[in-house]
PDB file of C-alpha atoms in Angstrom:
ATOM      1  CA  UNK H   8     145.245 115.901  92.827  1.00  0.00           C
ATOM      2  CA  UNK H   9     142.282 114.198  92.770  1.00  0.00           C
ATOM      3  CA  UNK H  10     138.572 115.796  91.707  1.00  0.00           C
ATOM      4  CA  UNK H  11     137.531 115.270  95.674  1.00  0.00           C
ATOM      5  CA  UNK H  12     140.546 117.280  96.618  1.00  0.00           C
ATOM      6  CA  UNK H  13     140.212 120.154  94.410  1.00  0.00           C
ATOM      7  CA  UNK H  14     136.374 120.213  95.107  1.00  0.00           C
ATOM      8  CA  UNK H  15     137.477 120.188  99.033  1.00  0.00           C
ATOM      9  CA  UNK H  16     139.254 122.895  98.227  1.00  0.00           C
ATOM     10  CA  UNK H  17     137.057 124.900  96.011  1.00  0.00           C
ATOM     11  CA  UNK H  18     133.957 124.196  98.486  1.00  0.00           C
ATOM     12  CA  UNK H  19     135.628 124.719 101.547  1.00  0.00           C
ATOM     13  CA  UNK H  20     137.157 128.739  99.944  1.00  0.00           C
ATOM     14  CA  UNK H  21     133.267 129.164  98.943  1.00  0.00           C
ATOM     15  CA  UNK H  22     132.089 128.547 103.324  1.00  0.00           C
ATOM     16  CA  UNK H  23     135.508 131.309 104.012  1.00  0.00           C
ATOM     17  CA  UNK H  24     134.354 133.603 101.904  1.00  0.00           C
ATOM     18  CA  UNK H  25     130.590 133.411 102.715  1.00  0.00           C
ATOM     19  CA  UNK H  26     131.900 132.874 107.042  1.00  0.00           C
ATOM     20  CA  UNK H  27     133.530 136.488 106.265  1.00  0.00           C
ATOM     21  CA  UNK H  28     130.572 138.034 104.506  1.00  0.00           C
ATOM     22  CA  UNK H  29     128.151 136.480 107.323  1.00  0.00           C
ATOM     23  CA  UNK H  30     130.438 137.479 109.751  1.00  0.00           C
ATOM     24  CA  UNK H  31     130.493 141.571 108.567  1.00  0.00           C
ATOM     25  CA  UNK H  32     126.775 141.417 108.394  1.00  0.00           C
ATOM     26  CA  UNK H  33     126.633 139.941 112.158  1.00  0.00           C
ATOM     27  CA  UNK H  34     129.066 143.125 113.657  1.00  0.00           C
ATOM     28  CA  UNK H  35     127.673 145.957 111.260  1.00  0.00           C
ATOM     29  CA  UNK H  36     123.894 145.032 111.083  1.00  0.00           C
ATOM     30  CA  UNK H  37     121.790 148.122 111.891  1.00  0.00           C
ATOM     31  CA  UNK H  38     119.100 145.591 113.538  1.00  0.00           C
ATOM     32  CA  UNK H  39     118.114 142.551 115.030  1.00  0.00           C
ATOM     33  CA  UNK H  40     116.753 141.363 112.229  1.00  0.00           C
ATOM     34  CA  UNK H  41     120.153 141.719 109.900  1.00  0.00           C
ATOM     35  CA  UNK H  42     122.132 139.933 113.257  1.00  0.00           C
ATOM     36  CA  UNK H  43     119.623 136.754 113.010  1.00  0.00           C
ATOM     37  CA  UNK H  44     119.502 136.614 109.143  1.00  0.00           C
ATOM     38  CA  UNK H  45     123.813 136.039 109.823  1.00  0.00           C
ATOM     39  CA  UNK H  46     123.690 134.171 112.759  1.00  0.00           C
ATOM     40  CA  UNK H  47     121.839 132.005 110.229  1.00  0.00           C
ATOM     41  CA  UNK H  48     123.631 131.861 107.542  1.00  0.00           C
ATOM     42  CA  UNK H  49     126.644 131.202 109.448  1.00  0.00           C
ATOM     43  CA  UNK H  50     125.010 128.141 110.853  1.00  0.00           C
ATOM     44  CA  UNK H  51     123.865 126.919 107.836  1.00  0.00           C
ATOM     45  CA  UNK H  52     128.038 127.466 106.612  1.00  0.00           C
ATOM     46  CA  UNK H  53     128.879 125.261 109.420  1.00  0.00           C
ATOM     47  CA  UNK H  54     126.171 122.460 108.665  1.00  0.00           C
ATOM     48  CA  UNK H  55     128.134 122.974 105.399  1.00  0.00           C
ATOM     49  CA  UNK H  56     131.333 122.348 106.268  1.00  0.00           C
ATOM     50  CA  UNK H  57     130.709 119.784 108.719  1.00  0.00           C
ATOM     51  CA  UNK H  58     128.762 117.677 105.589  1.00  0.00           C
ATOM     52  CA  UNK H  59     131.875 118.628 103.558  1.00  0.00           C
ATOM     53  CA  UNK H  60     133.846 116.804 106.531  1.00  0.00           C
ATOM     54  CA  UNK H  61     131.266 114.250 106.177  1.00  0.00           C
ATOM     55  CA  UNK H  62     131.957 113.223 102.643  1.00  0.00           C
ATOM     56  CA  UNK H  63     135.483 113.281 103.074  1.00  0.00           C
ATOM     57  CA  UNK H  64     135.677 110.865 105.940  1.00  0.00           C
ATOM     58  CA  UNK H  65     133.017 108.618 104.608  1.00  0.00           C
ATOM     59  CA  UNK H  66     131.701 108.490 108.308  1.00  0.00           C
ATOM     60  CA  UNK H  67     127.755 108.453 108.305  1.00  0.00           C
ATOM     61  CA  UNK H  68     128.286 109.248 112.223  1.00  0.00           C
ATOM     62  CA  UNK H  69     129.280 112.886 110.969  1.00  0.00           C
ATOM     63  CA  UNK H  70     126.328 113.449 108.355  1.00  0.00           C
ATOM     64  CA  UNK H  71     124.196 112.589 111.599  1.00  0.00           C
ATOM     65  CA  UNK H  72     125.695 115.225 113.346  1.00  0.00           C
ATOM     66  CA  UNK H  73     125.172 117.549 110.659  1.00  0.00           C
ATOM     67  CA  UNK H  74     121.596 116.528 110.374  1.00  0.00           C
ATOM     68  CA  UNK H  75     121.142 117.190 114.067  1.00  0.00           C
ATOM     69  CA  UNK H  76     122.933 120.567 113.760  1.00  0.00           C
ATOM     70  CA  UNK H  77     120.875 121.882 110.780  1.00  0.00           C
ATOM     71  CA  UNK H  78     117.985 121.107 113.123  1.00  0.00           C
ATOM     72  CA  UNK H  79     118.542 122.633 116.110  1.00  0.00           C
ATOM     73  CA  UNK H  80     119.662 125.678 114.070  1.00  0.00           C
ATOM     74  CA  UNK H  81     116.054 125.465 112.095  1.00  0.00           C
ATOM     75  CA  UNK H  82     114.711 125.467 115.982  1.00  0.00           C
ATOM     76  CA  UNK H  83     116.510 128.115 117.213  1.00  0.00           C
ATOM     77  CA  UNK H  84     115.630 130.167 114.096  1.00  0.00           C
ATOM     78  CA  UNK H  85     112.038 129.565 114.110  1.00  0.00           C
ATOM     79  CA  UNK H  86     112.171 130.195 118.408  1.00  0.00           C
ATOM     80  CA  UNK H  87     114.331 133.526 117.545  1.00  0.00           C
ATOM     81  CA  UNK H  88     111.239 134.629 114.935  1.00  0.00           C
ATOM     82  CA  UNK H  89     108.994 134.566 117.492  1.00  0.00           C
ATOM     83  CA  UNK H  90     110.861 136.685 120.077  1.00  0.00           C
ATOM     84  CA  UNK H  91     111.773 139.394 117.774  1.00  0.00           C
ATOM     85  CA  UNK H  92     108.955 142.456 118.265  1.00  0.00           C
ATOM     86  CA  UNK H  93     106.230 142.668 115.396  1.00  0.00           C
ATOM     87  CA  UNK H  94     107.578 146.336 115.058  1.00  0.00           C
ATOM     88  CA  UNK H  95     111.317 145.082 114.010  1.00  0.00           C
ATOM     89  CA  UNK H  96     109.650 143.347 111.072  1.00  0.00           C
ATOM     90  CA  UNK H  97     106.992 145.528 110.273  1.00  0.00           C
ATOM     91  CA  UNK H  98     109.098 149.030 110.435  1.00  0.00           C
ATOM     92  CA  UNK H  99     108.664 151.858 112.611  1.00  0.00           C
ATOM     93  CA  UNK H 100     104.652 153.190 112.384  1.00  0.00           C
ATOM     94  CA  UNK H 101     104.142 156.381 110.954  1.00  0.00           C
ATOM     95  CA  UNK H 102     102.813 159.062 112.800  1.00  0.00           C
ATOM     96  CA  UNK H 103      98.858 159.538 112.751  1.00  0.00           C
ATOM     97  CA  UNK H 104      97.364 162.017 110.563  1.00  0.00           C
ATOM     98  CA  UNK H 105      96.449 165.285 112.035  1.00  0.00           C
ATOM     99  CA  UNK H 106      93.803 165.687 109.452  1.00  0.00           C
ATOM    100  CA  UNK H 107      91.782 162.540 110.909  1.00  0.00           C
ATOM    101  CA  UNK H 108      91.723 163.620 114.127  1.00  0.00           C
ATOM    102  CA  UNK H 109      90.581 167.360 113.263  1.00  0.00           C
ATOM    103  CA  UNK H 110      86.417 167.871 113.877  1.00  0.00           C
ATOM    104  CA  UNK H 111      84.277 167.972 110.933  1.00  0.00           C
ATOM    105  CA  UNK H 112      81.505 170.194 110.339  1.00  0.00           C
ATOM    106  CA  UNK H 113      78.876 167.284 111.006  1.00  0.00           C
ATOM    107  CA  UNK H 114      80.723 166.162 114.034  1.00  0.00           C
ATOM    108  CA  UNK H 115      78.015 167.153 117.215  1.00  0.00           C
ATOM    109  CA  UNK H 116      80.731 168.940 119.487  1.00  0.00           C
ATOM    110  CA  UNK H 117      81.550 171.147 117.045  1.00  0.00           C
ATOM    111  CA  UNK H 118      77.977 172.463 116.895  1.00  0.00           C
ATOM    112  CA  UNK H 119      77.298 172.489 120.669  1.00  0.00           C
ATOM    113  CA  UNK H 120      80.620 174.606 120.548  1.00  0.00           C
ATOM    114  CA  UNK H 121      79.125 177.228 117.626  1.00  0.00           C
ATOM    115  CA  UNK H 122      75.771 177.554 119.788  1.00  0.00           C
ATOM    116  CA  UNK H 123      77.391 178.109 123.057  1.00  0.00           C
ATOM    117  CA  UNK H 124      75.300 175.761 125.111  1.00  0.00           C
TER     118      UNK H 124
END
């Protein structure tokens, strides 16, 4: 066994396990923003693997293709950022504060109420 074989190997059990993680994250994600953050990291696994393929076939035709996958993925990324609502990324807002909205002693309809006019 040669060092590029065992570092095939060793590399390409690292993208598996990290595929499976990515992939758990993608079916139990509570929100859109968990299923992008896989979807991404499972593209960036395959831009991986297909460099690891790359460097084992010596073919610079394949590191273009991984070049040209890594940036369509950045593109869909960036396009899928600025689809998702402002509320997914900001968290739900709270609910006002009843004390803000409640009339002051200074406020004018408070004292046209007192003097009955």
């Amino acid at each position: 066994m040669t060092i590029m074989t065992v570092t095939t190997i060793v590399a390409g059990a690292l993208f598996a396990i990290g595929a499976v993680a990515a992939t758990v994250r993608l079916r139990r994600g509570p929100g859109a923003l968990d299923r992008a953050a896989a979807l991404d990291v499972l593209l960036a696994i395959a831009v991986g693997v297909i460099m690891l393929a790359a460097a084992l076939s010596r073919s610079s035709v394949t590191l273009v293709v991984g070049v040209v996958v890594a940036l369509l993925g950045f593109l869909g990324t960036a396009s899928l950022a600025r689809l998702l609502p402002r509320e997914a990324t900001q968290g739900p807002t709270p609910p006002p504060d009843a004390t803000a909205t409640a009339p002051t002693a200074d406020d004018p309809a408070t004292d046209v109420e007192r003097e009955g006019r």
